PDB file of C-alpha atoms in Angstrom:
ATOM      1  CA  MET A1021     -39.639  43.711  42.779  1.00  0.00           C
ATOM      2  CA  SER A1022     -40.934  41.844  45.817  1.00  0.00           C
ATOM      3  CA  ARG A1023     -40.317  38.114  46.178  1.00  0.00           C
ATOM      4  CA  LEU A1024     -44.015  37.441  45.873  1.00  0.00           C
ATOM      5  CA  ALA A1025     -44.251  39.421  42.629  1.00  0.00           C
ATOM      6  CA  LEU A1026     -41.141  37.663  41.298  1.00  0.00           C
ATOM      7  CA  LEU A1027     -42.595  34.251  42.138  1.00  0.00           C
ATOM      8  CA  ALA A1028     -45.919  35.166  40.507  1.00  0.00           C
ATOM      9  CA  ALA A1029     -44.149  36.361  37.344  1.00  0.00           C
ATOM     10  CA  CYS A1030     -42.018  33.234  37.289  1.00  0.00           C
ATOM     11  CA  LEU A1031     -45.047  30.954  37.596  1.00  0.00           C
ATOM     12  CA  LEU A1032     -47.039  32.947  35.047  1.00  0.00           C
ATOM     13  CA  LEU A1033     -44.250  32.721  32.464  1.00  0.00           C
ATOM     14  CA  GLY A1034     -43.538  29.079  33.229  1.00  0.00           C
ATOM     15  CA  ALA A1035     -39.893  29.868  33.882  1.00  0.00           C
ATOM     16  CA  CYS A1036     -39.934  28.083  37.240  1.00  0.00           C
ATOM     17  CA  THR A1037     -41.295  24.866  35.857  1.00  0.00           C
ATOM     18  CA  PRO A1038     -38.517  22.306  36.016  1.00  0.00           C
ATOM     19  CA  SER A1039     -37.680  20.462  32.837  1.00  0.00           C
ATOM     20  CA  PRO A1040     -38.817  16.864  32.842  1.00  0.00           C
ATOM     21  CA  PRO A1041     -35.936  14.470  33.501  1.00  0.00           C
ATOM     22  CA  ILE A1042     -34.187  12.952  30.506  1.00  0.00           C
ATOM     23  CA  VAL A1043     -33.499   9.226  30.605  1.00  0.00           C
ATOM     24  CA  LEU A1044     -31.103   7.366  28.334  1.00  0.00           C
ATOM     25  CA  GLU A1045     -32.456   3.878  27.857  1.00  0.00           C
ATOM     26  CA  VAL A1046     -30.836   0.790  26.349  1.00  0.00           C
ATOM     27  CA  GLY A1047     -33.510  -1.746  25.531  1.00  0.00           C
ATOM     28  CA  SER A1048     -34.729  -4.341  23.107  1.00  0.00           C
ATOM     29  CA  PRO A1049     -35.872  -3.105  19.681  1.00  0.00           C
ATOM     30  CA  SER A1050     -39.431  -4.182  20.540  1.00  0.00           C
ATOM     31  CA  GLY A1051     -39.337  -2.071  23.710  1.00  0.00           C
ATOM     32  CA  ASP A1052     -40.405  -4.931  25.971  1.00  0.00           C
ATOM     33  CA  VAL A1053     -37.015  -5.313  27.744  1.00  0.00           C
ATOM     34  CA  VAL A1054     -34.964  -2.533  29.352  1.00  0.00           C
ATOM     35  CA  TYR A1055     -31.315  -3.455  29.928  1.00  0.00           C
ATOM     36  CA  ALA A1056     -30.091  -0.136  31.328  1.00  0.00           C
ATOM     37  CA  ARG A1057     -31.587   3.232  32.210  1.00  0.00           C
ATOM     38  CA  ARG A1058     -29.559   6.303  33.205  1.00  0.00           C
ATOM     39  CA  ALA A1059     -30.615   9.861  34.018  1.00  0.00           C
ATOM     40  CA  VAL A1060     -28.848  12.436  31.834  1.00  0.00           C
ATOM     41  CA  GLU A1061     -28.960  16.199  31.414  1.00  0.00           C
ATOM     42  CA  PRO A1062     -28.319  18.509  28.468  1.00  0.00           C
ATOM     43  CA  GLY A1063     -24.563  18.826  28.056  1.00  0.00           C
ATOM     44  CA  ASP A1064     -23.808  15.329  29.361  1.00  0.00           C
ATOM     45  CA  ARG A1065     -21.520  13.228  27.203  1.00  0.00           C
ATOM     46  CA  VAL A1066     -22.260   9.681  26.094  1.00  0.00           C
ATOM     47  CA  ILE A1067     -19.301   7.692  24.764  1.00  0.00           C
ATOM     48  CA  TYR A1068     -19.934   4.826  22.337  1.00  0.00           C
ATOM     49  CA  ARG A1069     -16.976   2.474  21.836  1.00  0.00           C
ATOM     50  CA  PHE A1070     -16.672  -0.351  19.362  1.00  0.00           C
ATOM     51  CA  VAL A1071     -14.111  -2.190  17.256  1.00  0.00           C
ATOM     52  CA  HIS A1072     -14.454  -1.233  13.587  1.00  0.00           C
ATOM     53  CA  SER A1073     -15.549  -4.187  11.467  1.00  0.00           C
ATOM     54  CA  VAL A1074     -13.086  -3.498   8.625  1.00  0.00           C
ATOM     55  CA  SER A1075      -9.978  -2.052  10.288  1.00  0.00           C
ATOM     56  CA  ARG A1076     -10.437  -4.187  13.465  1.00  0.00           C
ATOM     57  CA  THR A1077      -9.299  -1.198  15.544  1.00  0.00           C
ATOM     58  CA  PRO A1078     -11.095   0.723  18.316  1.00  0.00           C
ATOM     59  CA  VAL A1079     -13.400   3.640  17.533  1.00  0.00           C
ATOM     60  CA  GLU A1080     -14.774   6.043  20.125  1.00  0.00           C
ATOM     61  CA  GLU A1081     -17.649   8.410  19.351  1.00  0.00           C
ATOM     62  CA  THR A1082     -18.627  11.162  21.775  1.00  0.00           C
ATOM     63  CA  TRP A1083     -22.262  12.185  21.709  1.00  0.00           C
ATOM     64  CA  GLU A1084     -23.736  15.139  23.619  1.00  0.00           C
ATOM     65  CA  VAL A1085     -27.207  15.129  25.161  1.00  0.00           C
ATOM     66  CA  VAL A1086     -29.192  18.135  23.888  1.00  0.00           C
ATOM     67  CA  ASN A1087     -32.696  19.354  24.566  1.00  0.00           C
ATOM     68  CA  GLY A1088     -34.348  21.219  21.722  1.00  0.00           C
ATOM     69  CA  PRO A1089     -37.841  22.240  20.647  1.00  0.00           C
ATOM     70  CA  SER A1090     -38.612  18.688  19.509  1.00  0.00           C
ATOM     71  CA  GLY A1091     -37.318  17.115  22.730  1.00  0.00           C
ATOM     72  CA  ALA A1092     -34.154  15.416  23.884  1.00  0.00           C
ATOM     73  CA  GLY A1093     -31.595  14.244  21.370  1.00  0.00           C
ATOM     74  CA  LEU A1094     -27.973  13.297  20.798  1.00  0.00           C
ATOM     75  CA  ARG A1095     -25.377  15.147  18.703  1.00  0.00           C
ATOM     76  CA  LEU A1096     -22.115  13.613  17.505  1.00  0.00           C
ATOM     77  CA  ARG A1097     -19.287  15.883  18.722  1.00  0.00           C
ATOM     78  CA  ARG A1098     -16.078  13.833  18.385  1.00  0.00           C
ATOM     79  CA  ILE A1099     -14.642  10.659  16.818  1.00  0.00           C
ATOM     80  CA  VAL A1100     -11.324   9.053  17.786  1.00  0.00           C
ATOM     81  CA  TYR A1101      -9.996   6.061  15.861  1.00  0.00           C
ATOM     82  CA  GLN A1102      -6.705   4.254  15.238  1.00  0.00           C
ATOM     83  CA  ALA A1103      -6.603   3.393  11.532  1.00  0.00           C
ATOM     84  CA  SER A1104      -7.766   5.072   8.365  1.00  0.00           C
ATOM     85  CA  GLY A1105      -9.842   3.163   5.874  1.00  0.00           C
ATOM     86  CA  ALA A1106     -13.328   2.198   4.746  1.00  0.00           C
ATOM     87  CA  GLY A1107     -16.089   3.935   6.669  1.00  0.00           C
ATOM     88  CA  LEU A1108     -13.751   6.161   8.687  1.00  0.00           C
ATOM     89  CA  PRO A1109     -13.286   9.916   8.173  1.00  0.00           C
ATOM     90  CA  SER A1110     -10.239  11.244   6.357  1.00  0.00           C
ATOM     91  CA  SER A1111     -11.038  14.938   6.814  1.00  0.00           C
ATOM     92  CA  PRO A1112     -12.979  17.201   9.208  1.00  0.00           C
ATOM     93  CA  GLU A1113     -16.161  16.348   7.267  1.00  0.00           C
ATOM     94  CA  ALA A1114     -18.033  19.437   8.483  1.00  0.00           C
ATOM     95  CA  PRO A1115     -17.518  23.211   8.614  1.00  0.00           C
ATOM     96  CA  GLY A1116     -15.911  24.201  11.904  1.00  0.00           C
ATOM     97  CA  ALA A1117     -14.667  20.686  12.693  1.00  0.00           C
ATOM     98  CA  THR A1118     -10.998  19.746  12.952  1.00  0.00           C
ATOM     99  CA  PHE A1119      -9.055  16.663  11.874  1.00  0.00           C
ATOM    100  CA  GLU A1120      -5.689  15.759  13.315  1.00  0.00           C
ATOM    101  CA  ARG A1121      -3.368  12.898  14.151  1.00  0.00           C
ATOM    102  CA  THR A1122      -2.568  12.714  17.879  1.00  0.00           C
ATOM    103  CA  ALA A1123      -1.079  10.202  20.317  1.00  0.00           C
ATOM    104  CA  ASP A1124      -4.653   8.860  20.684  1.00  0.00           C
ATOM    105  CA  GLY A1125      -4.985   8.266  16.930  1.00  0.00           C
ATOM    106  CA  PHE A1126      -6.993  10.199  14.368  1.00  0.00           C
ATOM    107  CA  VAL A1127      -9.326  12.757  15.974  1.00  0.00           C
ATOM    108  CA  VAL A1128     -12.241  14.528  14.348  1.00  0.00           C
ATOM    109  CA  ASP A1129     -13.465  17.177  16.783  1.00  0.00           C
ATOM    110  CA  GLY A1130     -16.024  19.980  16.719  1.00  0.00           C
ATOM    111  CA  LEU A1131     -18.713  17.974  14.931  1.00  0.00           C
ATOM    112  CA  ASP A1132     -22.396  18.834  15.270  1.00  0.00           C
ATOM    113  CA  ARG A1133     -24.257  15.947  13.665  1.00  0.00           C
ATOM    114  CA  ALA A1134     -27.639  14.699  14.878  1.00  0.00           C
ATOM    115  CA  ILE A1135     -27.800  11.070  15.944  1.00  0.00           C
ATOM    116  CA  GLY A1136     -31.179   9.777  14.831  1.00  0.00           C
ATOM    117  CA  LEU A1137     -33.225   8.305  17.647  1.00  0.00           C
ATOM    118  CA  PRO A1138     -34.230   5.684  18.348  1.00  0.00           C
ATOM    119  CA  LEU A1139     -30.825   4.261  17.409  1.00  0.00           C
ATOM    120  CA  ASP A1140     -30.470   0.519  16.835  1.00  0.00           C
ATOM    121  CA  LEU A1141     -26.983  -0.799  17.574  1.00  0.00           C
ATOM    122  CA  ARG A1142     -25.785  -4.206  16.362  1.00  0.00           C
ATOM    123  CA  VAL A1143     -23.944  -5.965  19.205  1.00  0.00           C
ATOM    124  CA  THR A1144     -21.266  -8.612  18.645  1.00  0.00           C
ATOM    125  CA  PRO A1145     -18.516  -9.875  20.949  1.00  0.00           C
ATOM    126  CA  ALA A1146     -15.909  -9.101  18.256  1.00  0.00           C
ATOM    127  CA  ALA A1147     -17.023  -5.433  18.178  1.00  0.00           C
ATOM    128  CA  GLU A1148     -16.715  -5.069  21.981  1.00  0.00           C
ATOM    129  CA  ASN A1149     -19.644  -2.601  21.970  1.00  0.00           C
ATOM    130  CA  ALA A1150     -19.917  -0.417  25.084  1.00  0.00           C
ATOM    131  CA  ILE A1151     -21.567   2.821  26.152  1.00  0.00           C
ATOM    132  CA  THR A1152     -20.208   5.061  28.901  1.00  0.00           C
ATOM    133  CA  VAL A1153     -22.507   7.578  30.556  1.00  0.00           C
ATOM    134  CA  GLY A1154     -21.945   9.419  33.821  1.00  0.00           C
ATOM    135  CA  GLY A1155     -18.641   7.608  34.323  1.00  0.00           C
ATOM    136  CA  GLU A1156     -20.322   4.186  34.185  1.00  0.00           C
ATOM    137  CA  THR A1157     -19.670   1.781  31.315  1.00  0.00           C
ATOM    138  CA  ILE A1158     -22.419  -0.483  30.037  1.00  0.00           C
ATOM    139  CA  ASP A1159     -20.807  -3.447  28.257  1.00  0.00           C
ATOM    140  CA  LEU A1160     -23.413  -4.236  25.617  1.00  0.00           C
ATOM    141  CA  THR A1161     -21.809  -7.614  24.863  1.00  0.00           C
ATOM    142  CA  ARG A1162     -22.667  -8.818  28.389  1.00  0.00           C
ATOM    143  CA  LEU A1163     -26.386  -8.121  28.059  1.00  0.00           C
ATOM    144  CA  ARG A1164     -28.610 -11.173  27.905  1.00  0.00           C
ATOM    145  CA  GLY A1165     -31.836 -11.423  25.941  1.00  0.00           C
ATOM    146  CA  PRO A1166     -35.225 -12.793  26.889  1.00  0.00           C
ATOM    147  CA  SER A1167     -34.078 -16.358  26.135  1.00  0.00           C
ATOM    148  CA  PRO A1168     -32.149 -17.615  29.173  1.00  0.00           C
ATOM    149  CA  GLY A1169     -28.458 -16.897  28.711  1.00  0.00           C
ATOM    150  CA  ALA A1170     -28.783 -15.825  25.070  1.00  0.00           C
ATOM    151  CA  PRO A1171     -26.593 -12.822  24.223  1.00  0.00           C
ATOM    152  CA  VAL A1172     -28.233  -9.724  22.836  1.00  0.00           C
ATOM    153  CA  SER A1173     -27.472  -9.021  19.167  1.00  0.00           C
ATOM    154  CA  LEU A1174     -29.392  -5.748  18.752  1.00  0.00           C
ATOM    155  CA  VAL A1175     -30.218  -2.978  21.230  1.00  0.00           C
ATOM    156  CA  ARG A1176     -32.244   0.190  20.824  1.00  0.00           C
ATOM    157  CA  LEU A1177     -30.988   3.435  22.351  1.00  0.00           C
ATOM    158  CA  THR A1178     -33.630   6.049  23.220  1.00  0.00           C
ATOM    159  CA  LEU A1179     -33.927   9.286  25.160  1.00  0.00           C
ATOM    160  CA  GLY A1180     -37.107  10.160  26.923  1.00  0.00           C
TER     161      GLY A1180
END
């Protein structure tokens, strides 16, 4: 097939149309303030870290950026935590997932759970909330709200 015919077929089928960029945004629940915006692609990992409110130990959730028929989304793939107890898994929790104790703590891996978006995250200094994307960590506890110097207590995570 000639290059011209291949290009015409590609354009006709829409296969050459680039996907629109996906942007992970951390903003105010009202949408009027954007604290952070990062370009992401399907397959990228987003790490959400926080200190569990009951066990007072660190928890790390790994979310994967996906792009499906209804648009961009996040899927929970992995959870690592230090102590068992209220609100923390004690088994794989899903077919195909694994649960084990490692040097890093308890690890639930192989999950495939949708993270509903938009996702509102409560932010408190005691929880040490942070998101890591593309190797860069966004410390949610350092964000300041519309009132001068006031810390943010709630952020909304979106993909668009």
